Amino acid sequence: MLDATQRETLRNGIGDAFDFHDLDLVVEKCLGSRRINDVTADGQPTRLIALACIDLMEQEKVTVAFMQFIVGSPKCPAKLASDAIAIFPELQTVGKPFNDIVTTATTSLADNAVRIADQLTDRIAIQKLADSIAELKCYKSLHEALHQIRLSARPELPDGGTLIDPEFRREVRQFVAVLRTSSIKANDALNELPVASPQRAAQQPWINMIRDCAARLQSSLAASDIVATELALDVTARTIDPLPDQINKRIFEIAKQLPLEALLEGLGRALGAEAGPAAEALRQAIEAIGALRLALLTRVMEHSRWQDTDNALFSLDTTFKQATTEAFKKFTRQWPPTRKQLQALIEAESRSEWASELRQSAGDVDHALGRVEQSFGSPPATGSENLFRSIMFDPYEGLRLIAQTQFFSVDSALKQNCMELLRIQAPLTTITGKISL
């Protein structure tokens, strides 16, 4: 927690450099929603707005992540950056590759294992940290298995309602293969957890459901039963659609609550008992673990924002399966909030190539929607069955492809980060073994 002097320093520095709209974006990056409106309002003195944001970040325990975005902003003056780094030394690692941060943390723990163990009395706390890291990797693998299903086009029943169409039958068979492969990968992820882990029992039911959905689809296809096939596809959709968001929230919770405090406290006590080169080594270990916590949290925050946006786009996808009038109304309702989510992602990485492409594509969708409104008015007239799809599909699909590709990139990067994080399990095991009973 920040002390009174630190809160005042950050309040003044942030309030003098950032306005309400700047901080609105930073808060959204941290919490995934416009929570700034819960604690303050535009028009208030900027220092009061800054203090309200700091208090909210303290409450949500993401203050250091908040400051990372502040320090990384072009608006951040050198004095504020210097003050922030003095309070949170791990901010010096902003921009370093995650692999380098893990390497530094792993080396620091290994080199100081004996000193750390001498200051720790609770093996359980360190073991809990190791278990949490393994659990994080498991949930990331579960999320990837589900993401592969979402990336595969769900078969659409052909006009006429029969299973004679060979292309439809092929699509169903391919979808069955994806479901089976994903359920196998999900089971493999669970098997990496300890046998007694409660998460194995908690997650097994939906994995079994995906396997059962594949079996139902296969059976209905073999029997050429159109009713059973349609029902099986609907059940599969209901089973899978909510799962990525649920798993993503669990990933966020694990990373946010990764129990590094006991380790940091032990390092702090060890630092107090040392002097000279040994003290400097421990100080570096403390900064390395703090940097690791910050790096992981900000990457999970980014993934969470993309997941929320992907959920919104997934809902917009369904409009192209509806009749023109219903499609137009639903798209018109859901596009503005989705557009704001996309804009927040674009502003966070405004200089990147994908952000520039996504900005252009979002503008193309805006323009296309305006053409639809002009073509048949609002509310739309009847009799233009293909109007919405003919105008909207191409620009929307262009945007969808860019967003989906970038989300896949973020998703893959987080998986790699979780894999890299496993390297600190070895020194943690060493420390646990050296803690006196």
Coordinates of N, CA and C in Angstrom, one line a residue, residues 88-205:
F88 N 8.2 2.3 -7.1 CA 8.1 1.0 -7.7 C 9.3 0.7 -8.6
P89 N 10.4 0.2 -8.0 CA 11.6 0.0 -8.8 C 11.4 -0.9 -10.0
E90 N 10.4 -1.8 -9.9 CA 10.2 -2.8 -11.0 C 9.8 -2.1 -12.3
L91 N 9.3 -0.8 -12.2 CA 9.0 -0.1 -13.4 C 10.1 0.2 -14.3
Q92 N 11.3 0.0 -13.8 CA 12.5 0.1 -14.7 C 12.6 -0.9 -15.7
T93 N 11.9 -2.0 -15.5 CA 11.9 -3.2 -16.5 C 10.9 -3.1 -17.6
V94 N 10.1 -2.0 -17.5 CA 9.1 -1.8 -18.6 C 9.7 -1.8 -20.0
G95 N 9.2 -2.7 -20.8 CA 9.8 -2.8 -22.2 C 10.8 -3.9 -22.3
K96 N 11.2 -4.5 -21.2 CA 12.1 -5.7 -21.3 C 11.3 -6.9 -21.8
P97 N 11.9 -7.8 -22.5 CA 11.2 -9.1 -22.9 C 10.9 -9.9 -21.7
F98 N 9.7 -10.5 -21.7 CA 9.3 -11.3 -20.6 C 10.3 -12.4 -20.2
N99 N 10.9 -13.0 -21.2 CA 11.9 -14.1 -21.0 C 13.1 -13.6 -20.2
D100 N 13.5 -12.3 -20.5 CA 14.6 -11.8 -19.8 C 14.3 -11.5 -18.3
I101 N 13.0 -11.1 -18.1 CA 12.6 -10.9 -16.7 C 12.5 -12.2 -15.9
V102 N 12.0 -13.2 -16.6 CA 11.9 -14.5 -15.9 C 13.4 -15.0 -15.6
T103 N 14.3 -14.8 -16.6 CA 15.6 -15.3 -16.4 C 16.3 -14.6 -15.2
T104 N 16.1 -13.3 -15.1 CA 16.7 -12.6 -13.9 C 16.1 -13.0 -12.6
A105 N 14.7 -13.2 -12.6 CA 14.1 -13.7 -11.4 C 14.6 -15.1 -11.0
T106 N 14.6 -16.0 -12.0 CA 15.1 -17.4 -11.7 C 16.5 -17.4 -11.2
T107 N 17.4 -16.6 -11.8 CA 18.8 -16.6 -11.4 C 18.9 -16.0 -10.0
S108 N 18.2 -15.0 -9.7 CA 18.2 -14.3 -8.4 C 17.8 -15.3 -7.3
L109 N 16.7 -16.0 -7.6 CA 16.2 -17.0 -6.6 C 17.2 -18.1 -6.4
A110 N 17.7 -18.6 -7.5 CA 18.7 -19.7 -7.4 C 19.9 -19.3 -6.6
D111 N 20.4 -18.1 -6.9 CA 21.7 -17.7 -6.3 C 21.5 -17.4 -4.8
N112 N 20.3 -17.1 -4.4 CA 20.0 -16.7 -3.0 C 19.1 -17.6 -2.3
A113 N 19.1 -18.9 -2.8 CA 18.1 -19.9 -2.2 C 18.4 -20.1 -0.7
V114 N 19.6 -20.2 -0.3 CA 19.9 -20.4 1.1 C 19.5 -19.3 2.0
R115 N 19.9 -18.0 1.6 CA 19.5 -16.9 2.3 C 18.0 -16.7 2.5
I116 N 17.3 -17.0 1.3 CA 15.8 -16.8 1.4 C 15.2 -17.9 2.3
A117 N 15.7 -19.1 2.2 CA 15.1 -20.2 3.0 C 15.4 -19.9 4.5
D118 N 16.5 -19.3 4.8 CA 16.8 -19.0 6.2 C 15.8 -18.0 6.8
Q119 N 15.2 -17.2 6.0 CA 14.2 -16.2 6.4 C 12.8 -16.6 6.3
L120 N 12.5 -17.8 5.7 CA 11.2 -18.3 5.5 C 10.9 -19.4 6.5
T121 N 9.7 -19.4 7.0 CA 9.3 -20.5 7.9 C 8.1 -21.3 7.4
D122 N 7.6 -20.9 6.3 CA 6.3 -21.5 5.8 C 6.5 -22.1 4.4
R123 N 6.7 -23.4 4.4 CA 6.9 -24.2 3.1 C 5.6 -24.1 2.3
I124 N 4.5 -24.1 3.0 CA 3.2 -24.1 2.3 C 3.0 -22.9 1.4
A125 N 3.5 -21.8 1.9 CA 3.3 -20.6 1.1 C 4.1 -20.6 -0.2
I126 N 5.3 -21.2 -0.2 CA 6.1 -21.3 -1.4 C 5.6 -22.4 -2.3
Q127 N 5.1 -23.5 -1.7 CA 4.5 -24.5 -2.5 C 3.2 -24.0 -3.2
K128 N 2.5 -23.2 -2.5 CA 1.3 -22.6 -3.1 C 1.6 -21.8 -4.3
L129 N 2.7 -21.0 -4.2 CA 3.2 -20.2 -5.4 C 3.5 -21.2 -6.6
A130 N 4.2 -22.2 -6.3 CA 4.6 -23.2 -7.3 C 3.3 -23.8 -8.0
D131 N 2.4 -24.2 -7.1 CA 1.1 -24.8 -7.6 C 0.3 -23.8 -8.4
S132 N 0.3 -22.5 -8.0 CA -0.4 -21.5 -8.8 C 0.2 -21.3 -10.2
I133 N 1.5 -21.4 -10.3 CA 2.1 -21.2 -11.6 C 1.7 -22.4 -12.5
A134 N 1.7 -23.6 -11.9 CA 1.3 -24.8 -12.7 C -0.2 -24.6 -13.1
E135 N -1.0 -24.1 -12.2 CA -2.4 -23.9 -12.5 C -2.6 -22.9 -13.6
L136 N -1.8 -21.9 -13.6 CA -1.9 -20.8 -14.6 C -1.6 -21.4 -16.0
K137 N -0.6 -22.2 -16.1 CA -0.3 -22.9 -17.3 C -1.4 -23.8 -17.8
C138 N -2.0 -24.5 -16.8 CA -3.1 -25.4 -17.2 C -4.3 -24.6 -17.8
Y139 N -4.7 -23.5 -17.1 CA -5.8 -22.8 -17.6 C -5.5 -22.1 -18.9
K140 N -4.3 -21.7 -19.2 CA -3.9 -21.1 -20.5 C -4.1 -22.2 -21.5
S141 N -3.6 -23.4 -21.3 CA -3.8 -24.5 -22.2 C -5.3 -24.8 -22.5
L142 N -6.1 -24.8 -21.4 CA -7.5 -25.0 -21.6 C -8.1 -23.9 -22.5
H143 N -7.7 -22.7 -22.3 CA -8.2 -21.6 -23.1 C -7.8 -21.8 -24.5
E144 N -6.6 -22.2 -24.8 CA -6.1 -22.4 -26.1 C -7.0 -23.5 -26.8
A145 N -7.3 -24.6 -26.1 CA -8.1 -25.6 -26.7 C -9.4 -25.1 -27.1
L146 N -10.0 -24.3 -26.3 CA -11.3 -23.7 -26.6 C -11.2 -22.7 -27.7
H147 N -10.1 -22.0 -27.7 CA -9.9 -21.0 -28.8 C -9.9 -21.6 -30.2
Q148 N -9.3 -22.8 -30.2 CA -9.2 -23.5 -31.5 C -10.6 -23.9 -32.0
I149 N -11.5 -24.2 -31.1 CA -12.9 -24.4 -31.5 C -13.5 -23.2 -32.1
R150 N -13.3 -22.0 -31.3 CA -13.9 -20.8 -31.8 C -13.3 -20.3 -33.1
L151 N -12.1 -20.7 -33.4 CA -11.5 -20.3 -34.7 C -12.0 -21.2 -35.9
S152 N -12.6 -22.3 -35.5 CA -13.2 -23.2 -36.6 C -14.6 -22.8 -36.9
A153 N -14.9 -22.6 -38.1 CA -16.3 -22.2 -38.5 C -17.3 -23.3 -38.1
R154 N -18.3 -22.9 -37.4 CA -19.4 -23.9 -37.0 C -20.2 -24.2 -38.2
P155 N -20.5 -25.4 -38.5 CA -21.3 -25.8 -39.7 C -22.6 -25.1 -39.7
E156 N -23.0 -24.6 -40.9 CA -24.4 -24.0 -41.0 C -25.2 -25.0 -41.9
L157 N -26.5 -25.2 -41.3 CA -27.4 -26.1 -42.0 C -27.8 -25.5 -43.4
P158 N -27.6 -26.3 -44.5 CA -27.9 -25.8 -45.8 C -29.4 -25.5 -46.0
D159 N -29.7 -24.7 -46.9 CA -31.2 -24.4 -47.3 C -31.8 -25.7 -47.7
G160 N -33.0 -26.0 -47.3 CA -33.7 -27.2 -47.7 C -33.7 -28.2 -46.6
G161 N -32.8 -28.0 -45.6 CA -32.8 -28.8 -44.4 C -32.6 -30.3 -44.6
T162 N -31.6 -30.7 -45.4 CA -31.3 -32.1 -45.6 C -29.8 -32.3 -45.3
L163 N -29.4 -33.6 -45.1 CA -28.0 -33.9 -44.9 C -27.3 -34.5 -46.2
I164 N -28.0 -34.2 -47.4 CA -27.5 -34.8 -48.6 C -26.3 -34.0 -49.1
D165 N -26.3 -32.7 -48.8 CA -25.2 -31.8 -49.2 C -23.8 -32.3 -48.8
P166 N -22.9 -32.8 -49.7 CA -21.6 -33.3 -49.3 C -20.7 -32.3 -48.6
E167 N -20.8 -31.1 -49.0 CA -20.0 -30.0 -48.4 C -20.3 -29.9 -46.9
F168 N -21.7 -29.8 -46.6 CA -22.1 -29.7 -45.2 C -21.6 -30.9 -44.4
R169 N -21.8 -32.1 -44.9 CA -21.3 -33.3 -44.2 C -19.8 -33.2 -43.9
R170 N -19.1 -32.7 -44.9 CA -17.6 -32.6 -44.7 C -17.3 -31.6 -43.6
E171 N -18.1 -30.5 -43.6 CA -17.9 -29.5 -42.5 C -18.2 -30.0 -41.1
V172 N -19.3 -30.8 -41.0 CA -19.6 -31.4 -39.8 C -18.5 -32.4 -39.3
R173 N -18.0 -33.2 -40.2 CA -17.0 -34.2 -39.9 C -15.7 -33.4 -39.4
Q174 N -15.4 -32.3 -40.1 CA -14.2 -31.6 -39.6 C -14.4 -30.9 -38.3
F175 N -15.6 -30.5 -38.0 CA -15.9 -29.9 -36.7 C -15.9 -30.9 -35.6
V176 N -16.3 -32.1 -35.9 CA -16.2 -33.2 -34.9 C -14.8 -33.5 -34.6
A177 N -13.9 -33.5 -35.6 CA -12.5 -33.7 -35.4 C -11.9 -32.6 -34.5
V178 N -12.3 -31.3 -34.7 CA -11.8 -30.2 -33.9 C -12.3 -30.4 -32.5
L179 N -13.5 -30.7 -32.3 CA -14.0 -31.0 -30.9 C -13.3 -32.1 -30.2
R180 N -13.1 -33.2 -30.9 CA -12.3 -34.3 -30.2 C -10.9 -33.9 -29.9
T181 N -10.2 -33.2 -30.8 CA -8.8 -32.8 -30.6 C -8.8 -31.9 -29.4
S182 N -9.7 -30.9 -29.4 CA -9.7 -29.9 -28.3 C -9.9 -30.6 -26.9
S183 N -10.8 -31.6 -26.9 CA -11.1 -32.3 -25.6 C -9.9 -33.1 -25.2
I184 N -9.2 -33.6 -26.1 CA -7.9 -34.4 -25.8 C -6.9 -33.4 -25.2
K185 N -6.7 -32.3 -25.9 CA -5.7 -31.3 -25.4 C -6.1 -30.7 -24.0
A186 N -7.4 -30.5 -23.8 CA -7.9 -30.0 -22.5 C -7.6 -31.1 -21.4
N187 N -7.8 -32.3 -21.7 CA -7.6 -33.4 -20.7 C -6.1 -33.5 -20.4
D188 N -5.2 -33.3 -21.5 CA -3.8 -33.3 -21.2 C -3.4 -32.2 -20.3
A189 N -4.0 -31.0 -20.5 CA -3.7 -29.9 -19.6 C -4.1 -30.2 -18.2
L190 N -5.3 -30.8 -17.9 CA -5.7 -31.1 -16.6 C -4.7 -32.2 -16.0
N191 N -4.2 -33.1 -16.8 CA -3.4 -34.1 -16.3 C -2.0 -33.6 -15.8
E192 N -1.7 -32.4 -16.1 CA -0.4 -31.8 -15.6 C -0.6 -31.3 -14.2
L193 N -1.8 -31.2 -13.7 CA -2.0 -30.7 -12.3 C -1.8 -31.9 -11.4
P194 N -1.5 -31.6 -10.1 CA -1.5 -32.7 -9.1 C -2.8 -33.4 -9.0
V195 N -2.7 -34.7 -8.7 CA -3.9 -35.6 -8.7 C -5.0 -35.0 -7.8
A196 N -4.5 -34.4 -6.6 CA -5.4 -33.9 -5.6 C -6.0 -32.5 -5.9
S197 N -5.5 -31.9 -7.0 CA -6.0 -30.6 -7.3 C -7.5 -30.5 -7.5
P198 N -8.1 -29.6 -6.8 CA -9.6 -29.4 -7.0 C -10.0 -28.9 -8.4
Q199 N -9.0 -28.3 -9.1 CA -9.3 -27.8 -10.4 C -9.6 -29.0 -11.4
R200 N -9.0 -30.1 -11.2 CA -9.2 -31.3 -12.1 C -10.7 -31.7 -12.1
A201 N -11.2 -31.7 -10.9 CA -12.7 -32.1 -10.7 C -13.6 -31.0 -11.2
A202 N -13.1 -29.7 -11.0 CA -14.0 -28.6 -11.4 C -14.1 -28.4 -12.9
Q203 N -13.0 -28.7 -13.6 CA -13.0 -28.5 -15.1 C -13.4 -29.7 -15.9
Q204 N -13.3 -30.9 -15.3 CA -13.5 -32.1 -16.1 C -14.9 -32.2 -16.8
P205 N -16.0 -31.7 -16.1 CA -17.3 -31.8 -16.7 C -17.5 -31.2 -18.1

